[in-house]
């Protein structure tokens, strides 16, 4: 509710970090956020407008998902971030927003985090970044200072069954 309300009011942050041990839960939550952002309906996500329908089918041209792995690297590479930064300045295709879901944020080395920091500091008005990580402790303090953190972890460090169902309910 908080996400949809924040989007509707036009005050959703341009940088979000989703902390979650289960990557799929984090991706589901990130997709929900992206759907809210591109939705043209009054109640977000309306699940009826063309943007919602495309987002639900993972076919929206203004929602990008990447794990940042290039070639034989196992890390989220600085080259992947540079490509994202370059693409971010291209206006959206169909929506009035462009969303980047960056999976495996915990695999970003310091160079990659510094590269994303440059665009997190002054993103184009239509660009939103959602970084998914297992632990916010893997991120630089400077990155954390420029994003809003959504933790899907319970006190014990794992998502609870109730939270998992809530996340799944948001995207179904």
Tab-separated table of N, CA and C in Angstrom:
chain	number	residue	atom	x	y	z
A	1	UNK	N	0.820	-1.190	0.000
A	1	UNK	CA	0.000	0.000	0.000
A	1	UNK	C	0.863	1.252	0.000
A	2	UNK	N	1.939	1.214	0.767
A	2	UNK	CA	2.817	2.371	0.867
A	2	UNK	C	3.431	2.690	-0.483
A	3	UNK	N	3.861	1.673	-1.212
A	3	UNK	CA	4.471	1.882	-2.523
A	3	UNK	C	3.466	2.516	-3.471
A	4	UNK	N	2.283	1.917	-3.603
A	4	UNK	CA	1.275	2.429	-4.529
A	4	UNK	C	0.862	3.846	-4.148
A	5	UNK	N	0.724	4.107	-2.867
A	5	UNK	CA	0.333	5.445	-2.410
A	5	UNK	C	1.431	6.456	-2.722
A	6	UNK	N	2.662	6.103	-2.488
A	6	UNK	CA	3.787	6.983	-2.758
A	6	UNK	C	3.902	7.294	-4.249
A	7	UNK	N	3.688	6.291	-5.088
A	7	UNK	CA	3.719	6.487	-6.539
A	7	UNK	C	2.575	7.405	-6.958
A	8	UNK	N	1.381	7.146	-6.448
A	8	UNK	CA	0.212	7.962	-6.797
A	8	UNK	C	0.403	9.420	-6.407
A	9	UNK	N	1.084	9.646	-5.304
A	9	UNK	CA	1.306	11.012	-4.831
A	9	UNK	C	2.498	11.681	-5.518
A	10	UNK	N	3.218	10.906	-6.342
A	10	UNK	CA	4.346	11.466	-7.079
A	10	UNK	C	5.588	11.693	-6.244
A	11	UNK	N	5.711	10.987	-5.130
A	11	UNK	CA	6.905	11.187	-4.308
A	11	UNK	C	7.675	9.889	-4.058
A	12	UNK	N	7.655	8.997	-5.029
A	12	UNK	CA	8.410	7.755	-4.901
A	12	UNK	C	9.878	8.056	-5.210
A	13	UNK	N	10.810	7.532	-4.412
A	13	UNK	CA	12.230	7.831	-4.640
A	13	UNK	C	12.753	7.232	-5.953
A	14	UNK	N	13.743	7.887	-6.529
A	14	UNK	CA	14.323	7.412	-7.789
A	14	UNK	C	15.279	6.238	-7.579
A	15	UNK	N	15.690	6.014	-6.356
A	15	UNK	CA	16.564	4.900	-6.037
A	15	UNK	C	16.029	4.110	-4.870
A	16	UNK	N	15.880	2.803	-5.065
A	16	UNK	CA	15.350	1.914	-4.032
A	16	UNK	C	16.263	0.703	-3.933
A	17	UNK	N	16.486	0.252	-2.723
A	17	UNK	CA	17.238	-0.968	-2.501
A	17	UNK	C	16.311	-1.945	-1.794
A	18	UNK	N	16.138	-3.125	-2.374
A	18	UNK	CA	15.303	-4.167	-1.776
A	18	UNK	C	16.242	-5.214	-1.195
A	19	UNK	N	16.190	-5.352	0.126
A	19	UNK	CA	17.024	-6.314	0.828
A	19	UNK	C	16.209	-7.566	1.083
A	20	UNK	N	16.685	-8.698	0.543
A	20	UNK	CA	15.910	-9.931	0.634
A	20	UNK	C	16.826	-11.119	0.373
A	21	UNK	N	16.796	-12.108	1.245
A	21	UNK	CA	17.632	-13.286	1.041
A	21	UNK	C	17.149	-14.143	-0.123
A	22	UNK	N	15.854	-14.184	-0.343
A	22	UNK	CA	15.289	-14.965	-1.437
A	22	UNK	C	15.155	-14.045	-2.646
A	23	UNK	N	16.003	-14.242	-3.643
A	23	UNK	CA	16.030	-13.344	-4.793
A	23	UNK	C	14.673	-13.250	-5.485
A	24	UNK	N	13.957	-14.351	-5.598
A	24	UNK	CA	12.673	-14.320	-6.304
A	24	UNK	C	11.667	-13.417	-5.594
A	25	UNK	N	11.659	-13.440	-4.266
A	25	UNK	CA	10.779	-12.529	-3.535
A	25	UNK	C	11.165	-11.081	-3.808
A	26	UNK	N	12.455	-10.810	-3.850
A	26	UNK	CA	12.936	-9.467	-4.153
A	26	UNK	C	12.558	-9.038	-5.552
A	27	UNK	N	12.687	-9.954	-6.509
A	27	UNK	CA	12.315	-9.657	-7.898
A	27	UNK	C	10.813	-9.412	-7.993
A	28	UNK	N	10.018	-10.235	-7.313
A	28	UNK	CA	8.562	-10.040	-7.329
A	28	UNK	C	8.193	-8.660	-6.785
A	29	UNK	N	8.825	-8.265	-5.685
A	29	UNK	CA	8.546	-6.958	-5.101
A	29	UNK	C	8.994	-5.840	-6.045
A	30	UNK	N	10.160	-5.999	-6.654
A	30	UNK	CA	10.666	-5.001	-7.603
A	30	UNK	C	9.731	-4.872	-8.809
A	31	UNK	N	9.220	-5.987	-9.285
A	31	UNK	CA	8.281	-5.951	-10.411
A	31	UNK	C	6.980	-5.255	-10.020
A	32	UNK	N	6.547	-5.477	-8.785
A	32	UNK	CA	5.355	-4.784	-8.291
A	32	UNK	C	5.592	-3.273	-8.287
A	33	UNK	N	6.735	-2.851	-7.774
A	33	UNK	CA	7.072	-1.427	-7.762
A	33	UNK	C	7.084	-0.883	-9.188
A	34	UNK	N	7.754	-1.608	-10.094
A	34	UNK	CA	7.832	-1.168	-11.488
A	34	UNK	C	6.445	-1.055	-12.106
A	35	UNK	N	5.581	-2.026	-11.810
A	35	UNK	CA	4.213	-2.000	-12.325
A	35	UNK	C	3.477	-0.768	-11.817
A	36	UNK	N	3.630	-0.454	-10.538
A	36	UNK	CA	3.001	0.757	-9.980
A	36	UNK	C	3.511	2.007	-10.697
A	37	UNK	N	4.796	2.039	-10.986
A	37	UNK	CA	5.388	3.221	-11.613
A	37	UNK	C	4.902	3.453	-13.037
A	38	UNK	N	4.725	2.385	-13.808
A	38	UNK	CA	4.303	2.571	-15.209
A	38	UNK	C	2.790	2.636	-15.377
A	39	UNK	N	2.046	2.234	-14.361
A	39	UNK	CA	0.585	2.193	-14.443
A	39	UNK	C	0.003	3.570	-14.743
A	40	UNK	N	-0.971	3.596	-15.641
A	40	UNK	CA	-1.657	4.842	-15.992
A	40	UNK	C	-3.027	4.948	-15.311
A	41	UNK	N	-3.404	3.918	-14.584
A	41	UNK	CA	-4.698	3.908	-13.890
A	41	UNK	C	-4.676	4.754	-12.643
A	42	UNK	N	-5.843	4.949	-12.078
A	42	UNK	CA	-5.965	5.770	-10.871
A	42	UNK	C	-5.465	5.022	-9.647
A	43	UNK	N	-5.921	3.791	-9.456
A	43	UNK	CA	-5.456	2.953	-8.349
A	43	UNK	C	-4.319	2.080	-8.858
A	44	UNK	N	-3.120	2.316	-8.349
A	44	UNK	CA	-1.933	1.655	-8.876
A	44	UNK	C	-1.604	0.385	-8.110
A	45	UNK	N	-1.266	-0.687	-8.749
A	45	UNK	CA	-1.422	-0.928	-10.179
A	45	UNK	C	-2.858	-1.330	-10.490
A	46	UNK	N	-3.399	-0.799	-11.559
A	46	UNK	CA	-4.802	-1.081	-11.905
A	46	UNK	C	-4.959	-2.466	-12.534
A	47	UNK	N	-3.884	-2.971	-13.113
A	47	UNK	CA	-3.861	-4.279	-13.791
A	47	UNK	C	-4.803	-4.327	-14.992
A	48	UNK	N	-5.231	-3.163	-15.489
A	48	UNK	CA	-6.137	-3.104	-16.633
A	48	UNK	C	-5.564	-2.297	-17.794
A	49	UNK	N	-4.766	-1.269	-17.493
A	49	UNK	CA	-4.225	-0.431	-18.567
A	49	UNK	C	-3.184	-1.220	-19.357
A	50	UNK	N	-2.870	-0.748	-20.545
A	50	UNK	CA	-1.926	-1.470	-21.402
A	50	UNK	C	-0.551	-1.579	-20.754
A	51	UNK	N	-0.152	-0.555	-19.998
A	51	UNK	CA	1.150	-0.627	-19.330
A	51	UNK	C	1.171	-1.721	-18.267
A	52	UNK	N	0.108	-1.832	-17.494
A	52	UNK	CA	0.020	-2.892	-16.485
A	52	UNK	C	0.024	-4.276	-17.126
A	53	UNK	N	-0.735	-4.420	-18.195
A	53	UNK	CA	-0.811	-5.725	-18.863
A	53	UNK	C	0.547	-6.135	-19.416
A	54	UNK	N	1.281	-5.188	-19.993
A	54	UNK	CA	2.619	-5.500	-20.507
A	54	UNK	C	3.583	-5.810	-19.361
A	55	UNK	N	3.496	-5.051	-18.290
A	55	UNK	CA	4.374	-5.288	-17.145
A	55	UNK	C	4.106	-6.652	-16.525
A	56	UNK	N	2.842	-7.027	-16.426
A	56	UNK	CA	2.485	-8.332	-15.862
A	56	UNK	C	3.039	-9.494	-16.685
A	57	UNK	N	3.199	-9.269	-17.989
A	57	UNK	CA	3.721	-10.322	-18.877
A	57	UNK	C	5.219	-10.171	-19.104
A	58	UNK	N	5.877	-9.334	-18.286
A	58	UNK	CA	7.309	-9.059	-18.418
A	58	UNK	C	7.675	-8.586	-19.822
A	59	UNK	N	6.769	-7.820	-20.441
A	59	UNK	CA	7.010	-7.358	-21.798
A	59	UNK	C	6.954	-5.848	-21.950
A	60	UNK	N	7.097	-5.117	-20.862
A	60	UNK	CA	7.030	-3.658	-20.975
A	60	UNK	C	8.388	-3.124	-21.450
A	61	UNK	N	8.398	-2.314	-22.511
A	61	UNK	CA	9.679	-1.840	-23.060
A	61	UNK	C	10.412	-0.835	-22.179
A	62	UNK	N	9.791	-0.343	-21.120
A	62	UNK	CA	10.447	0.628	-20.251
A	62	UNK	C	10.815	0.064	-18.887
A	63	UNK	N	10.703	-1.256	-18.742
A	63	UNK	CA	11.132	-1.936	-17.523
A	63	UNK	C	12.249	-2.892	-17.913
A	64	UNK	N	13.417	-2.660	-17.337
A	64	UNK	CA	14.593	-3.455	-17.668
A	64	UNK	C	15.057	-4.224	-16.439
A	65	UNK	N	15.341	-5.495	-16.633
A	65	UNK	CA	15.874	-6.340	-15.557
A	65	UNK	C	17.217	-6.869	-15.986
A	66	UNK	N	18.198	-6.783	-15.096
A	66	UNK	CA	19.510	-7.341	-15.409
A	66	UNK	C	20.197	-7.815	-14.140
A	67	UNK	N	21.037	-8.828	-14.297
A	67	UNK	CA	21.860	-9.273	-13.185
A	67	UNK	C	23.263	-8.696	-13.319
A	68	UNK	N	23.513	-7.961	-14.416
A	68	UNK	CA	24.772	-7.256	-14.599
A	68	UNK	C	25.963	-8.110	-14.932
A	69	UNK	N	25.728	-9.383	-15.201
A	69	UNK	CA	26.846	-10.275	-15.501
A	69	UNK	C	27.158	-10.204	-16.991
A	70	UNK	N	28.414	-9.949	-17.295
A	70	UNK	CA	28.883	-9.875	-18.682
A	70	UNK	C	29.995	-10.899	-18.879
A	71	UNK	N	29.904	-11.665	-19.950
A	71	UNK	CA	30.957	-12.635	-20.255
A	71	UNK	C	31.125	-13.665	-19.168
A	72	UNK	N	32.382	-13.864	-18.755
A	72	UNK	CA	32.691	-14.896	-17.761
A	72	UNK	C	32.700	-14.364	-16.331
A	73	UNK	N	32.400	-13.110	-16.174
A	73	UNK	CA	32.395	-12.518	-14.851
A	73	UNK	C	31.244	-13.072	-14.020
A	74	UNK	N	31.481	-13.193	-12.726
A	74	UNK	CA	30.420	-13.625	-11.816
A	74	UNK	C	29.890	-12.441	-11.012
A	75	UNK	N	30.460	-11.277	-11.262
A	75	UNK	CA	30.061	-10.067	-10.553
A	75	UNK	C	29.230	-9.170	-11.445
A	76	UNK	N	28.511	-8.262	-10.832
A	76	UNK	CA	27.766	-7.227	-11.536
A	76	UNK	C	28.827	-6.249	-12.019
A	77	UNK	N	29.063	-6.179	-13.294
A	77	UNK	CA	30.220	-5.452	-13.810
A	77	UNK	C	29.999	-3.954	-13.951
A	78	UNK	N	31.093	-3.226	-13.899
A	78	UNK	CA	31.058	-1.787	-14.105
A	78	UNK	C	30.623	-1.478	-15.541
A	79	UNK	N	30.970	-2.351	-16.493
A	79	UNK	CA	30.536	-2.148	-17.880
A	79	UNK	C	29.014	-2.219	-17.999
A	80	UNK	N	28.389	-3.133	-17.254
A	80	UNK	CA	26.927	-3.228	-17.263
A	80	UNK	C	26.317	-1.943	-16.720
A	81	UNK	N	26.903	-1.401	-15.663
A	81	UNK	CA	26.409	-0.147	-15.085
A	81	UNK	C	26.587	0.995	-16.081
A	82	UNK	N	27.702	1.037	-16.763
A	82	UNK	CA	27.926	2.094	-17.758
A	82	UNK	C	26.893	2.031	-18.880
A	83	UNK	N	26.557	0.831	-19.322
A	83	UNK	CA	25.521	0.681	-20.352
A	83	UNK	C	24.165	1.187	-19.840
A	84	UNK	N	23.853	0.850	-18.600
A	84	UNK	CA	22.597	1.306	-17.993
A	84	UNK	C	22.594	2.825	-17.893
A	85	UNK	N	23.707	3.385	-17.446
A	85	UNK	CA	23.799	4.849	-17.324
A	85	UNK	C	23.576	5.526	-18.672
A	86	UNK	N	24.190	4.998	-19.714
A	86	UNK	CA	24.015	5.570	-21.057
A	86	UNK	C	22.560	5.465	-21.507
A	87	UNK	N	21.951	4.296	-21.286
A	87	UNK	CA	20.578	4.058	-21.710
A	87	UNK	C	19.585	4.904	-20.921
A	88	UNK	N	19.922	5.210	-19.682
A	88	UNK	CA	19.000	5.961	-18.821
A	88	UNK	C	18.678	7.347	-19.378
A	89	UNK	N	19.561	7.884	-20.191
A	89	UNK	CA	19.325	9.222	-20.739
A	89	UNK	C	18.514	9.201	-22.032
A	90	UNK	N	18.133	8.006	-22.474
A	90	UNK	CA	17.228	7.865	-23.618
A	90	UNK	C	15.810	7.874	-23.065
A	91	UNK	N	14.956	8.720	-23.624
A	91	UNK	CA	13.603	8.840	-23.075
A	91	UNK	C	12.841	7.515	-23.176
A	92	UNK	N	11.866	7.298	-22.298
A	92	UNK	CA	11.095	6.050	-22.304
A	92	UNK	C	10.349	5.861	-23.630
A	93	UNK	N	10.061	4.601	-23.947
A	93	UNK	CA	9.358	4.263	-25.188
A	93	UNK	C	7.866	4.513	-25.106
A	94	UNK	N	7.213	3.937	-24.112
A	94	UNK	CA	5.756	3.991	-24.019
A	94	UNK	C	5.255	4.680	-22.760
A	95	UNK	N	5.937	4.487	-21.691
A	95	UNK	CA	5.534	5.057	-20.409
A	95	UNK	C	6.167	6.440	-20.260
A	96	UNK	N	5.826	7.114	-19.191
A	96	UNK	CA	6.514	8.367	-18.891
A	96	UNK	C	7.633	8.118	-17.874
A	97	UNK	N	7.877	6.815	-17.574
A	97	UNK	CA	8.929	6.421	-16.645
A	97	UNK	C	9.734	5.261	-17.228
A	98	UNK	N	10.956	5.148	-16.756
A	98	UNK	CA	11.850	4.076	-17.169
A	98	UNK	C	12.402	3.453	-15.886
A	99	UNK	N	12.288	2.145	-15.760
A	99	UNK	CA	12.662	1.463	-14.527
A	99	UNK	C	13.729	0.415	-14.796
A	100	UNK	N	14.755	0.426	-13.961
A	100	UNK	CA	15.838	-0.557	-14.040
A	100	UNK	C	15.821	-1.393	-12.774
A	101	UNK	N	15.623	-2.689	-12.944
A	101	UNK	CA	15.675	-3.631	-11.826
A	101	UNK	C	17.036	-4.310	-11.896
A	102	UNK	N	17.862	-4.030	-10.898
A	102	UNK	CA	19.227	-4.549	-10.872
A	102	UNK	C	19.308	-5.670	-9.852
A	103	UNK	N	19.295	-6.902	-10.362
A	103	UNK	CA	19.358	-8.078	-9.495
A	103	UNK	C	20.811	-8.319	-9.070
A	104	UNK	N	20.987	-9.040	-7.992
A	104	UNK	CA	22.312	-9.390	-7.490
A	104	UNK	C	23.158	-8.170	-7.143
A	105	UNK	N	22.535	-7.178	-6.542
A	105	UNK	CA	23.274	-5.997	-6.133
A	105	UNK	C	24.437	-6.328	-5.219
A	106	UNK	N	24.311	-7.404	-4.456
A	106	UNK	CA	25.384	-7.834	-3.563
A	106	UNK	C	26.626	-8.271	-4.333
A	107	UNK	N	26.488	-8.480	-5.651
A	107	UNK	CA	27.637	-8.850	-6.483
A	107	UNK	C	28.273	-7.652	-7.178
A	108	UNK	N	27.836	-6.439	-6.826
A	108	UNK	CA	28.461	-5.236	-7.381
A	108	UNK	C	29.741	-4.948	-6.613
A	109	UNK	N	30.846	-4.844	-7.355
A	109	UNK	CA	32.076	-4.465	-6.674
A	109	UNK	C	32.080	-2.956	-6.457
A	110	UNK	N	33.111	-2.454	-5.824
A	110	UNK	CA	33.187	-1.034	-5.495
A	110	UNK	C	33.134	-0.150	-6.744
A	111	UNK	N	33.800	-0.577	-7.821
A	111	UNK	CA	33.796	0.212	-9.058
A	111	UNK	C	32.387	0.301	-9.650
A	112	UNK	N	31.656	-0.801	-9.640
A	112	UNK	CA	30.292	-0.808	-10.172
A	112	UNK	C	29.385	0.070	-9.309
A	113	UNK	N	29.551	-0.011	-7.988
A	113	UNK	CA	28.734	0.814	-7.098
A	113	UNK	C	29.043	2.300	-7.276
A	114	UNK	N	30.305	2.626	-7.469
A	114	UNK	CA	30.653	4.023	-7.723
A	114	UNK	C	30.096	4.498	-9.053
A	115	UNK	N	30.029	3.602	-10.031
A	115	UNK	CA	29.472	3.964	-11.343
A	115	UNK	C	27.970	4.220	-11.247
A	116	UNK	N	27.243	3.399	-10.491
A	116	UNK	CA	25.792	3.612	-10.343
A	116	UNK	C	25.535	4.846	-9.482
A	117	UNK	N	26.443	5.142	-8.579
A	117	UNK	CA	26.306	6.305	-7.715
A	117	UNK	C	26.182	7.590	-8.524
A	118	UNK	N	26.908	7.669	-9.616
A	118	UNK	CA	26.884	8.884	-10.438
A	118	UNK	C	25.490	9.205	-10.952
A	119	UNK	N	24.744	8.177	-11.334
A	119	UNK	CA	23.394	8.440	-11.851
A	119	UNK	C	22.358	8.466	-10.729
A	120	UNK	N	22.629	7.798	-9.612
A	120	UNK	CA	21.719	7.878	-8.468
A	120	UNK	C	21.701	9.296	-7.890
A	121	UNK	N	22.830	9.986	-7.993
A	121	UNK	CA	22.917	11.342	-7.458
A	121	UNK	C	22.045	12.317	-8.245
A	122	UNK	N	22.022	12.187	-9.561
A	122	UNK	CA	21.243	13.092	-10.404
A	122	UNK	C	20.615	12.325	-11.565
A	123	UNK	N	19.603	11.511	-11.273
A	123	UNK	CA	18.973	10.734	-12.353
A	123	UNK	C	18.060	11.632	-13.190
A	124	UNK	N	17.855	11.252	-14.453
A	124	UNK	CA	16.812	11.950	-15.215
A	124	UNK	C	15.495	11.810	-14.456
A	125	UNK	N	14.613	12.767	-14.595
A	125	UNK	CA	13.373	12.795	-13.803
A	125	UNK	C	12.490	11.569	-14.013
A	126	UNK	N	12.639	10.883	-15.114
A	126	UNK	CA	11.780	9.747	-15.444
A	126	UNK	C	12.399	8.393	-15.101
A	127	UNK	N	13.596	8.361	-14.535
A	127	UNK	CA	14.320	7.106	-14.302
A	127	UNK	C	14.248	6.684	-12.838
A	128	UNK	N	14.022	5.374	-12.646
A	128	UNK	CA	13.952	4.770	-11.313
A	128	UNK	C	14.829	3.525	-11.291
A	129	UNK	N	15.577	3.363	-10.209
A	129	UNK	CA	16.435	2.193	-10.034
A	129	UNK	C	15.962	1.397	-8.836
A	130	UNK	N	15.861	0.084	-9.031
A	130	UNK	CA	15.513	-0.830	-7.946
A	130	UNK	C	16.631	-1.855	-7.872
A	131	UNK	N	17.411	-1.784	-6.820
A	131	UNK	CA	18.546	-2.683	-6.634
A	131	UNK	C	18.132	-3.759	-5.639
A	132	UNK	N	18.322	-5.009	-6.021
A	132	UNK	CA	17.982	-6.134	-5.148
A	132	UNK	C	19.277	-6.715	-4.601
A	133	UNK	N	19.333	-6.872	-3.299
A	133	UNK	CA	20.536	-7.415	-2.668
A	133	UNK	C	20.163	-8.336	-1.513
A	134	UNK	N	21.038	-9.264	-1.214
A	134	UNK	CA	20.824	-10.154	-0.073
A	134	UNK	C	21.009	-9.408	1.239
A	135	UNK	N	21.891	-8.410	1.228
A	135	UNK	CA	22.167	-7.655	2.446
A	135	UNK	C	22.628	-6.254	2.087
A	136	UNK	N	22.030	-5.269	2.722
A	136	UNK	CA	22.430	-3.892	2.444
A	136	UNK	C	23.855	-3.629	2.900
A	137	UNK	N	24.387	-4.493	3.751
A	137	UNK	CA	25.760	-4.320	4.234
A	137	UNK	C	26.789	-4.500	3.115
A	138	UNK	N	26.374	-5.071	1.986
A	138	UNK	CA	27.300	-5.242	0.855
A	138	UNK	C	27.404	-3.973	0.010
A	139	UNK	N	26.585	-2.987	0.321
A	139	UNK	CA	26.559	-1.761	-0.465
A	139	UNK	C	27.368	-0.662	0.227
A	140	UNK	N	27.958	0.212	-0.576
A	140	UNK	CA	28.704	1.346	-0.048
A	140	UNK	C	27.755	2.296	0.690
A	141	UNK	N	28.250	2.923	1.721
A	141	UNK	CA	27.446	3.892	2.476
A	141	UNK	C	26.944	5.012	1.570
A	142	UNK	N	27.760	5.422	0.609
A	142	UNK	CA	27.344	6.498	-0.294
A	142	UNK	C	26.159	6.075	-1.159
A	143	UNK	N	26.104	4.808	-1.541
A	143	UNK	CA	24.961	4.292	-2.298
A	143	UNK	C	23.741	4.252	-1.386
A	144	UNK	N	23.912	3.722	-0.179
A	144	UNK	CA	22.798	3.614	0.771
A	144	UNK	C	22.213	4.987	1.113
A	145	UNK	N	23.039	6.011	1.084
A	145	UNK	CA	22.552	7.348	1.422
A	145	UNK	C	21.685	7.948	0.315
A	146	UNK	N	21.666	7.310	-0.855
A	146	UNK	CA	20.908	7.852	-1.982
A	146	UNK	C	19.737	6.980	-2.413
A	147	UNK	N	19.460	5.950	-1.621
A	147	UNK	CA	18.333	5.067	-1.930
A	147	UNK	C	17.465	4.897	-0.689
A	148	UNK	N	16.224	4.522	-0.925
A	148	UNK	CA	15.349	4.124	0.179
A	148	UNK	C	15.421	2.615	0.283
A	149	UNK	N	15.630	2.109	1.469
A	149	UNK	CA	15.780	0.671	1.678
A	149	UNK	C	14.448	0.067	2.095
A	150	UNK	N	14.053	-0.981	1.372
A	150	UNK	CA	12.908	-1.805	1.748
A	150	UNK	C	13.488	-3.152	2.152
A	151	UNK	N	13.364	-3.502	3.406
A	151	UNK	CA	13.891	-4.775	3.869
A	151	UNK	C	12.760	-5.786	3.944
A	152	UNK	N	12.927	-6.886	3.253
A	152	UNK	CA	11.956	-7.977	3.303
A	152	UNK	C	12.459	-9.077	4.232
A	153	UNK	N	13.372	-8.705	5.115
A	153	UNK	CA	13.927	-9.659	6.066
A	153	UNK	C	13.185	-9.572	7.383
A	154	UNK	N	13.004	-10.717	8.031
A	154	UNK	CA	12.435	-10.706	9.383
A	154	UNK	C	13.576	-10.432	10.357
A	155	UNK	N	13.289	-10.386	11.626
A	155	UNK	CA	14.321	-10.151	12.627
A	155	UNK	C	15.397	-11.234	12.597
A	156	UNK	N	15.031	-12.400	12.172
A	156	UNK	CA	15.999	-13.495	12.104
A	156	UNK	C	16.761	-13.491	10.785
A	157	UNK	N	16.474	-12.531	9.908
A	157	UNK	CA	17.220	-12.442	8.661
A	157	UNK	C	16.564	-13.137	7.489
A	158	UNK	N	15.383	-13.684	7.710
A	158	UNK	CA	14.688	-14.364	6.618
A	158	UNK	C	13.292	-13.782	6.471
A	159	UNK	N	12.781	-13.850	5.271
A	159	UNK	CA	11.424	-13.381	5.026
A	159	UNK	C	10.456	-14.377	5.659
A	160	UNK	N	9.440	-13.872	6.311
A	160	UNK	CA	8.466	-14.757	6.948
A	160	UNK	C	7.468	-15.248	5.897
A	161	UNK	N	6.758	-16.292	6.234
A	161	UNK	CA	5.756	-16.835	5.308
A	161	UNK	C	4.677	-15.796	5.019
A	162	UNK	N	4.272	-15.059	6.038
A	162	UNK	CA	3.256	-14.015	5.864
A	162	UNK	C	3.752	-12.940	4.883
A	163	UNK	N	5.016	-12.522	5.040
A	163	UNK	CA	5.597	-11.520	4.140
A	163	UNK	C	5.712	-12.069	2.721
A	164	UNK	N	6.100	-13.326	2.598
A	164	UNK	CA	6.210	-13.942	1.273
A	164	UNK	C	4.860	-13.972	0.565
A	165	UNK	N	3.814	-14.301	1.317
A	165	UNK	CA	2.474	-14.319	0.737
A	165	UNK	C	2.026	-12.911	0.339
A	166	UNK	N	2.377	-11.920	1.147
A	166	UNK	CA	2.020	-10.526	0.836
A	166	UNK	C	2.705	-10.084	-0.443
A	167	UNK	N	3.979	-10.422	-0.604
A	167	UNK	CA	4.707	-10.062	-1.818
A	167	UNK	C	4.108	-10.764	-3.019
A	168	UNK	N	3.814	-12.058	-2.880
A	168	UNK	CA	3.224	-12.806	-3.992
A	168	UNK	C	1.838	-12.244	-4.343
A	169	UNK	N	1.081	-11.832	-3.335
A	169	UNK	CA	-0.240	-11.253	-3.559
A	169	UNK	C	-0.187	-9.928	-4.297
A	170	UNK	N	0.916	-9.190	-4.117
A	170	UNK	CA	1.069	-7.896	-4.787
A	170	UNK	C	1.234	-8.058	-6.279
A	171	UNK	N	1.842	-9.169	-6.683
A	171	UNK	CA	2.148	-9.331	-8.103
A	171	UNK	C	1.232	-10.312	-8.806
A	172	UNK	N	0.275	-10.843	-8.101
A	172	UNK	CA	-0.635	-11.786	-8.785
A	172	UNK	C	-1.913	-11.141	-9.190
